[in-house]
């Protein structure tokens, strides 16, 4: 890189919900001639396979009080402090122009270092309720950007609604033509998310198997299931003669969504954004244990627009899921309307909006 190239440091935790928006911003800022570093931990590094190769990946130790026993919890402050010192030392050697945190405890060291060194910083919150780390830093950064609107904010904090950035592979399929369900091969995509996926694996396969014969004979399924659930999920489909691709992770999710007649999903922020930008009917089951019930908040706009059928986890059963799938796939006009409604909630320019905030912060930092 040439001297004077602006440097963006992104800090993100170890879930797709945090990492996918970071990947999108990285792709965008590299095209604009920036250097990009990603600060994460070992868990987050597993999600970096789709990042451009020129993104510099730094693994910095952090920790959370949410996992482990008493001994592990007692070690948390020291590990966070050690990570913050390492991040501070790194930023003193290679001073970034802007630091952006996407949430998750691995973003603590970089955001702490940015505050200590007075580097312009911001957080981006994907969900409709601020996560723990972003809530802590909301009053300590220059800007708070929100992916879901409205987002529950602490008193006295203002935020900018930019939407949730989606990856280039999603943008390539933005508004892709929708083929309504009919008497021909139809595709269902099932996404459980990294947490709370078991209930989707328990309910959805038998629910699809119980569909009326005139629908079932045309069904093809792509089902993301955790490793420990994969074999039994695949067996249910096989036992019922359903063609199904069952994997722990699909690297071509945008393609599969664009080819689907229906998506069944948790209401993670990235999933909501991908489904909206591509424009597909969906059935969403918000993860009941999500902090602040933020997945219900994530799905609110899509639900109110008529783009998704939201089933609370407390009301979820095989019978309910079967009925809702049939309601979509037996109604081509209604399904097409749902696809249009999903598109109406999309913010395909979210990455541009977020990048503009980054550049504004960088300009502010240069002028001070």
Short mmCIF file of C-alpha atoms in Angstrom, two decimals:
data_model
loop_
_atom_site.label_atom_id
_atom_site.label_comp_id
_atom_site.label_asym_id
_atom_site.label_seq_id
_atom_site.Cartn_x
_atom_site.Cartn_y
_atom_site.Cartn_z
CA UNK A 1 0.00 0.00 0.00
CA UNK A 2 1.16 3.54 -0.70
CA UNK A 3 1.91 5.90 2.15
CA UNK A 4 -1.09 7.97 3.10
CA UNK A 5 -3.64 5.30 2.22
CA UNK A 6 -6.48 5.68 4.73
CA UNK A 7 -6.87 2.78 7.14
CA UNK A 8 -10.15 1.40 8.49
CA UNK A 9 -10.09 -0.97 11.45
CA UNK A 10 -13.26 -3.03 11.87
CA UNK A 11 -13.96 -4.96 15.05
CA UNK A 12 -16.57 -7.72 15.07
CA UNK A 13 -17.67 -10.70 17.14
CA UNK A 14 -17.91 -14.33 16.20
CA UNK A 15 -21.34 -14.67 14.57
CA UNK A 16 -22.49 -14.19 11.01
CA UNK A 17 -24.79 -11.40 12.18
CA UNK A 18 -21.77 -9.31 13.14
CA UNK A 19 -19.37 -10.49 10.45
CA UNK A 20 -21.49 -10.21 7.28
CA UNK A 21 -22.04 -6.42 7.59
CA UNK A 22 -18.33 -6.06 8.31
CA UNK A 23 -17.52 -8.06 5.17
CA UNK A 24 -19.78 -5.82 3.11
CA UNK A 25 -18.14 -2.64 4.41
CA UNK A 26 -14.69 -4.16 3.80
CA UNK A 27 -15.52 -4.94 0.16
CA UNK A 28 -16.80 -1.39 -0.32
CA UNK A 29 -13.92 0.47 1.35
CA UNK A 30 -11.30 -1.59 -0.52
CA UNK A 31 -12.93 -0.50 -3.80
CA UNK A 32 -12.59 3.09 -2.60
CA UNK A 33 -8.85 2.64 -2.08
CA UNK A 34 -8.75 2.15 1.69
CA UNK A 35 -6.70 -0.36 3.65
CA UNK A 36 -8.92 -2.53 5.82
CA UNK A 37 -8.08 -4.49 8.95
CA UNK A 38 -10.45 -6.79 10.82
CA UNK A 39 -9.97 -7.27 14.55
CA UNK A 40 -11.68 -10.39 15.86
CA UNK A 41 -11.07 -13.51 17.92
CA UNK A 42 -10.59 -17.17 16.97
CA UNK A 43 -14.36 -17.75 16.82
CA UNK A 44 -14.88 -14.76 14.53
CA UNK A 45 -11.99 -15.81 12.29
CA UNK A 46 -14.09 -18.81 11.19
CA UNK A 47 -16.37 -16.40 9.31
CA UNK A 48 -13.60 -14.66 7.37
CA UNK A 49 -13.49 -17.12 4.46
CA UNK A 50 -15.66 -14.84 2.33
CA UNK A 51 -13.69 -11.67 3.08
CA UNK A 52 -11.49 -10.22 0.32
CA UNK A 53 -7.92 -11.55 0.61
CA UNK A 54 -6.51 -8.03 1.01
CA UNK A 55 -8.33 -7.55 4.34
CA UNK A 56 -5.72 -7.89 7.10
CA UNK A 57 -7.07 -10.22 9.80
CA UNK A 58 -5.88 -9.63 13.37
CA UNK A 59 -6.87 -12.04 16.11
CA UNK A 60 -6.95 -10.31 19.48
CA UNK A 61 -8.01 -12.03 22.67
CA UNK A 62 -11.18 -10.95 24.39
CA UNK A 63 -13.69 -12.63 26.68
CA UNK A 64 -17.27 -12.57 27.87
CA UNK A 65 -18.99 -13.07 31.21
CA UNK A 66 -21.77 -14.95 29.38
CA UNK A 67 -19.83 -18.21 29.04
CA UNK A 68 -17.88 -20.56 31.28
CA UNK A 69 -17.75 -21.26 35.00
CA UNK A 70 -16.59 -19.13 37.91
CA UNK A 71 -12.89 -19.52 37.10
CA UNK A 72 -13.43 -18.50 33.47
CA UNK A 73 -15.50 -15.49 34.55
CA UNK A 74 -12.79 -14.43 37.02
CA UNK A 75 -10.27 -14.34 34.16
CA UNK A 76 -12.46 -12.19 31.90
CA UNK A 77 -11.27 -8.71 33.05
CA UNK A 78 -7.62 -9.67 32.61
CA UNK A 79 -8.22 -11.09 29.15
CA UNK A 80 -10.15 -8.01 28.03
CA UNK A 81 -7.42 -5.73 29.42
CA UNK A 82 -4.75 -7.76 27.65
CA UNK A 83 -6.64 -7.56 24.38
CA UNK A 84 -7.15 -3.81 24.78
CA UNK A 85 -3.40 -3.32 25.42
CA UNK A 86 -2.54 -5.36 22.32
CA UNK A 87 -5.02 -3.37 20.22
CA UNK A 88 -3.66 -0.07 21.60
CA UNK A 89 -0.10 -1.06 20.79
CA UNK A 90 -1.13 -2.05 17.27
CA UNK A 91 -2.95 1.24 16.66
CA UNK A 92 0.03 3.24 17.94
CA UNK A 93 2.22 1.52 15.34
CA UNK A 94 -0.30 1.70 12.49
CA UNK A 95 -2.75 4.45 13.35
CA UNK A 96 -6.18 3.95 11.76
CA UNK A 97 -8.28 6.80 10.43
CA UNK A 98 -11.51 5.27 11.71
CA UNK A 99 -12.50 2.32 13.92
CA UNK A 100 -15.92 0.70 13.44
CA UNK A 101 -17.34 -1.85 15.90
CA UNK A 102 -20.05 -4.26 14.77
CA UNK A 103 -20.83 -5.73 18.18
CA UNK A 104 -19.86 -8.82 20.08
CA UNK A 105 -17.29 -9.01 22.86
CA UNK A 106 -14.32 -9.34 20.43
CA UNK A 107 -14.96 -5.70 19.43
CA UNK A 108 -14.17 -4.46 22.97
CA UNK A 109 -10.34 -4.25 22.59
CA UNK A 110 -10.35 -2.22 19.36
CA UNK A 111 -13.08 0.17 20.52
CA UNK A 112 -11.29 0.64 23.86
CA UNK A 113 -8.03 1.39 22.07
CA UNK A 114 -9.75 3.87 19.76
CA UNK A 115 -11.19 5.72 22.74
CA UNK A 116 -7.84 5.78 24.53
CA UNK A 117 -5.99 7.08 21.46
CA UNK A 118 -8.83 9.41 20.41
CA UNK A 119 -9.22 7.76 17.03
CA UNK A 120 -12.63 8.58 15.43
CA UNK A 121 -14.93 5.64 16.09
CA UNK A 122 -18.47 4.40 15.61
CA UNK A 123 -20.59 1.34 16.24
CA UNK A 124 -23.06 -0.29 13.90
CA UNK A 125 -25.95 -2.14 15.56
CA UNK A 126 -27.64 -4.68 13.32
CA UNK A 127 -30.55 -5.54 15.60
CA UNK A 128 -33.60 -3.65 16.81
CA UNK A 129 -32.22 -3.72 20.38
CA UNK A 130 -28.65 -2.66 21.14
CA UNK A 131 -26.36 -5.53 22.06
CA UNK A 132 -24.46 -5.43 25.35
CA UNK A 133 -21.15 -4.25 23.91
CA UNK A 134 -22.68 -1.64 21.62
CA UNK A 135 -24.80 -0.37 24.51
CA UNK A 136 -21.64 0.13 26.59
CA UNK A 137 -19.85 2.00 23.80
CA UNK A 138 -22.83 3.99 22.44
CA UNK A 139 -21.93 6.92 24.72
CA UNK A 140 -18.20 6.57 24.06
CA UNK A 141 -18.05 6.70 20.26
CA UNK A 142 -18.57 9.54 17.80
CA UNK A 143 -21.46 7.95 15.87
CA UNK A 144 -24.02 5.20 16.32
CA UNK A 145 -25.41 3.65 13.13
CA UNK A 146 -28.46 1.38 13.16
CA UNK A 147 -29.46 -1.39 10.79
CA UNK A 148 -33.02 -1.87 12.07
CA UNK A 149 -35.45 0.98 12.67
CA UNK A 150 -36.56 1.88 15.19
CA UNK A 151 -33.75 0.63 17.45
CA UNK A 152 -34.11 0.76 21.21
CA UNK A 153 -31.46 3.30 22.28
CA UNK A 154 -30.21 4.44 25.71
CA UNK A 155 -31.51 7.84 26.80
CA UNK A 156 -29.70 10.81 25.31
CA UNK A 157 -28.14 8.86 22.43
CA UNK A 158 -29.09 9.71 18.86
CA UNK A 159 -28.50 7.28 16.02
CA UNK A 160 -28.41 7.30 12.22
CA UNK A 161 -30.48 4.71 10.36
CA UNK A 162 -28.32 3.30 7.57
CA UNK A 163 -29.78 -0.20 7.23
CA UNK A 164 -27.84 -3.47 7.38
CA UNK A 165 -25.09 -3.84 4.78
CA UNK A 166 -25.33 -6.99 2.70
CA UNK A 167 -22.56 -8.80 0.88
CA UNK A 168 -21.79 -8.23 -2.81
CA UNK A 169 -23.26 -11.67 -3.61
CA UNK A 170 -26.60 -10.45 -2.23
CA UNK A 171 -26.48 -7.12 -4.07
CA UNK A 172 -25.89 -9.03 -7.32
CA UNK A 173 -29.30 -10.64 -6.77
CA UNK A 174 -31.13 -7.58 -5.47
CA UNK A 175 -34.74 -7.64 -6.69
CA UNK A 176 -34.14 -10.83 -8.70
CA UNK A 177 -37.27 -11.90 -10.54
CA UNK A 178 -39.54 -14.07 -8.40
CA UNK A 179 -41.21 -17.19 -9.78
CA UNK A 180 -44.44 -17.68 -7.78
CA UNK A 181 -45.24 -21.19 -6.56
CA UNK A 182 -47.04 -23.50 -8.97
CA UNK A 183 -47.19 -27.04 -10.30
CA UNK A 184 -43.49 -27.27 -11.05
CA UNK A 185 -40.29 -27.73 -8.97
CA UNK A 186 -40.31 -25.35 -5.99
CA UNK A 187 -37.49 -24.57 -3.61
CA UNK A 188 -37.64 -23.95 0.14
CA UNK A 189 -34.57 -22.58 1.96
CA UNK A 190 -34.36 -23.24 5.72
CA UNK A 191 -31.90 -21.22 7.81
CA UNK A 192 -31.62 -21.79 11.56
CA UNK A 193 -28.85 -19.40 12.51
CA UNK A 194 -25.83 -20.15 14.68
CA UNK A 195 -27.89 -20.13 17.91
CA UNK A 196 -31.18 -21.81 18.68
CA UNK A 197 -31.16 -23.78 15.43
CA UNK A 198 -32.28 -27.07 16.98
CA UNK A 199 -35.97 -26.18 17.13
CA UNK A 200 -35.94 -25.41 13.40
CA UNK A 201 -34.39 -28.81 12.72
CA UNK A 202 -36.98 -30.46 14.98
CA UNK A 203 -40.05 -28.76 13.48
CA UNK A 204 -39.44 -27.86 9.83
CA UNK A 205 -38.59 -31.24 8.24
CA UNK A 206 -41.71 -33.04 9.58
CA UNK A 207 -43.79 -29.94 8.78
CA UNK A 208 -42.67 -30.06 5.14
CA UNK A 209 -43.26 -33.83 5.06
CA UNK A 210 -46.86 -33.25 6.19
CA UNK A 211 -47.68 -30.90 3.27
CA UNK A 212 -50.53 -31.90 0.93
CA UNK A 213 -49.37 -34.26 -1.82
CA UNK A 214 -49.97 -31.75 -4.65
CA UNK A 215 -47.45 -29.38 -3.03
CA UNK A 216 -45.02 -31.94 -1.63
CA UNK A 217 -44.35 -33.65 -4.96
CA UNK A 218 -42.71 -30.44 -6.26
CA UNK A 219 -40.63 -29.54 -3.20
CA UNK A 220 -36.83 -29.28 -3.08
CA UNK A 221 -35.21 -28.20 0.21
CA UNK A 222 -31.94 -26.51 1.18
CA UNK A 223 -31.64 -26.83 4.96
CA UNK A 224 -28.85 -25.30 7.05
CA UNK A 225 -28.53 -27.48 10.15
CA UNK A 226 -25.88 -27.71 12.83
CA UNK A 227 -23.41 -30.61 12.56
CA UNK A 228 -25.05 -32.51 15.41
CA UNK A 229 -28.50 -32.22 13.79
CA UNK A 230 -27.58 -32.81 10.16
CA UNK A 231 -27.88 -36.59 9.96
CA UNK A 232 -31.31 -36.83 11.57
CA UNK A 233 -32.63 -33.88 9.52
CA UNK A 234 -31.42 -35.49 6.30
CA UNK A 235 -33.00 -38.80 7.39
CA UNK A 236 -36.45 -37.22 7.87
CA UNK A 237 -36.33 -35.79 4.37
CA UNK A 238 -35.04 -39.07 2.89
CA UNK A 239 -37.68 -41.14 4.69
CA UNK A 240 -40.38 -38.98 3.11
CA UNK A 241 -38.90 -38.98 -0.38
CA UNK A 242 -38.03 -35.28 -0.27
CA UNK A 243 -35.00 -34.09 -2.25
CA UNK A 244 -32.96 -32.13 0.29
CA UNK A 245 -29.49 -30.63 0.57
CA UNK A 246 -28.61 -30.52 4.28
CA UNK A 247 -25.40 -28.75 5.28
CA UNK A 248 -24.09 -26.90 8.35
CA UNK A 249 -23.27 -23.85 6.23
CA UNK A 250 -24.07 -22.87 2.64
CA UNK A 251 -21.51 -20.55 1.02
CA UNK A 252 -24.01 -19.74 -1.74
CA UNK A 253 -26.97 -18.68 0.43
CA UNK A 254 -27.77 -15.61 -1.76
CA UNK A 255 -28.13 -17.83 -4.84
CA UNK A 256 -30.32 -20.31 -2.98
CA UNK A 257 -32.55 -17.51 -1.64
CA UNK A 258 -32.90 -15.98 -5.11
CA UNK A 259 -34.02 -19.36 -6.52
CA UNK A 260 -36.46 -20.07 -3.68
CA UNK A 261 -40.22 -19.78 -3.61
CA UNK A 262 -40.12 -19.57 0.21
CA UNK A 263 -37.50 -18.96 2.91
CA UNK A 264 -38.00 -20.26 6.47
CA UNK A 265 -35.65 -18.54 8.86
CA UNK A 266 -34.80 -17.14 12.24
CA UNK A 267 -35.06 -13.34 12.30
CA UNK A 268 -31.38 -12.53 12.58
CA UNK A 269 -30.59 -9.07 11.23
CA UNK A 270 -28.47 -10.32 8.32
CA UNK A 271 -31.08 -12.89 7.31
CA UNK A 272 -33.82 -10.23 7.36
CA UNK A 273 -31.64 -7.92 5.25
CA UNK A 274 -30.71 -10.62 2.70
CA UNK A 275 -34.33 -11.80 2.29
CA UNK A 276 -35.56 -8.21 1.90
CA UNK A 277 -32.91 -7.10 -0.61
CA UNK A 278 -33.45 -10.19 -2.81
CA UNK A 279 -37.21 -10.00 -2.21
CA UNK A 280 -38.60 -13.37 -1.15
CA UNK A 281 -41.64 -14.50 0.89
CA UNK A 282 -40.60 -15.86 4.26
CA UNK A 283 -41.76 -17.48 7.46
CA UNK A 284 -39.76 -16.21 10.44
CA UNK A 285 -39.44 -17.72 13.90
CA UNK A 286 -37.65 -15.17 16.11
CA UNK A 287 -35.19 -16.74 18.54
CA UNK A 288 -36.96 -16.42 21.89
CA UNK A 289 -33.74 -16.31 23.94
CA UNK A 290 -32.25 -13.42 21.94
CA UNK A 291 -31.17 -10.49 24.12
CA UNK A 292 -34.06 -8.08 24.57
CA UNK A 293 -36.14 -10.21 22.16
CA UNK A 294 -34.30 -8.34 19.41
CA UNK A 295 -35.21 -10.85 16.68
CA UNK A 296 -38.89 -9.96 17.04
CA UNK A 297 -37.87 -6.32 16.63
CA UNK A 298 -35.78 -7.24 13.58
CA UNK A 299 -38.80 -8.78 11.85
CA UNK A 300 -41.25 -6.01 12.78
CA UNK A 301 -41.06 -3.93 9.58
CA UNK A 302 -41.16 -7.01 7.34
CA UNK A 303 -44.15 -8.39 9.27
CA UNK A 304 -46.08 -5.11 9.15
CA UNK A 305 -45.42 -4.78 5.40
CA UNK A 306 -46.79 -8.28 4.77
CA UNK A 307 -43.46 -9.69 3.57
CA UNK A 308 -43.17 -12.38 6.20
CA UNK A 309 -45.33 -14.60 8.41
CA UNK A 310 -43.94 -14.33 11.93
CA UNK A 311 -44.48 -17.31 14.24
CA UNK A 312 -43.50 -16.74 17.89
CA UNK A 313 -41.43 -19.62 19.21
CA UNK A 314 -44.09 -20.20 21.89
CA UNK A 315 -46.65 -20.89 19.16
CA UNK A 316 -44.42 -23.02 16.95
CA UNK A 317 -45.47 -26.59 16.20
CA UNK A 318 -45.28 -28.97 13.27
CA UNK A 319 -48.97 -28.39 12.53
CA UNK A 320 -48.68 -24.59 12.60
CA UNK A 321 -45.60 -24.63 10.36
CA UNK A 322 -47.26 -26.98 7.86
CA UNK A 323 -50.32 -24.73 7.65
CA UNK A 324 -48.26 -21.58 7.08
CA UNK A 325 -46.04 -23.19 4.42
CA UNK A 326 -49.14 -24.42 2.59
CA UNK A 327 -50.72 -20.94 2.88
CA UNK A 328 -47.80 -19.45 0.94
CA UNK A 329 -47.20 -22.22 -1.60
CA UNK A 330 -50.90 -22.68 -2.41
CA UNK A 331 -51.38 -18.98 -3.16
CA UNK A 332 -49.20 -17.76 -6.06
CA UNK A 333 -50.65 -14.23 -6.06
CA UNK A 334 -50.23 -13.90 -2.30
CA UNK A 335 -46.67 -15.21 -2.48
CA UNK A 336 -45.81 -12.71 -5.23
CA UNK A 337 -47.29 -9.92 -3.10
CA UNK A 338 -45.15 -11.06 -0.16
CA UNK A 339 -42.06 -10.89 -2.38
CA UNK A 340 -42.91 -7.31 -3.38
CA UNK A 341 -43.59 -6.39 0.25
CA UNK A 342 -40.18 -7.77 1.28
CA UNK A 343 -38.51 -5.66 -1.39
CA UNK A 344 -40.29 -2.57 -0.09
CA UNK A 345 -38.44 -3.01 3.23
CA UNK A 346 -35.00 -3.35 1.64
CA UNK A 347 -32.16 -0.86 1.98
CA UNK A 348 -29.75 -2.08 -0.71
CA UNK A 349 -27.67 1.10 -0.32
CA UNK A 350 -26.95 0.43 3.38
CA UNK A 351 -23.25 -0.12 2.69
CA UNK A 352 -23.00 3.21 0.84
CA UNK A 353 -24.68 4.96 3.77
CA UNK A 354 -22.37 3.35 6.29
CA UNK A 355 -19.30 4.11 4.17
CA UNK A 356 -20.36 7.76 3.98
CA UNK A 357 -20.39 7.91 7.78
CA UNK A 358 -16.90 6.37 7.86
CA UNK A 359 -15.60 8.99 5.42
CA UNK A 360 -17.24 11.80 7.39
CA UNK A 361 -15.54 10.58 10.56
CA UNK A 362 -12.20 10.31 8.76
CA UNK A 363 -12.52 13.88 7.47
CA UNK A 364 -13.39 15.09 10.94
CA UNK A 365 -10.36 13.34 12.41
CA UNK A 366 -8.05 14.90 9.82
CA UNK A 367 -9.35 18.40 10.44
CA UNK A 368 -8.84 18.24 14.22
#
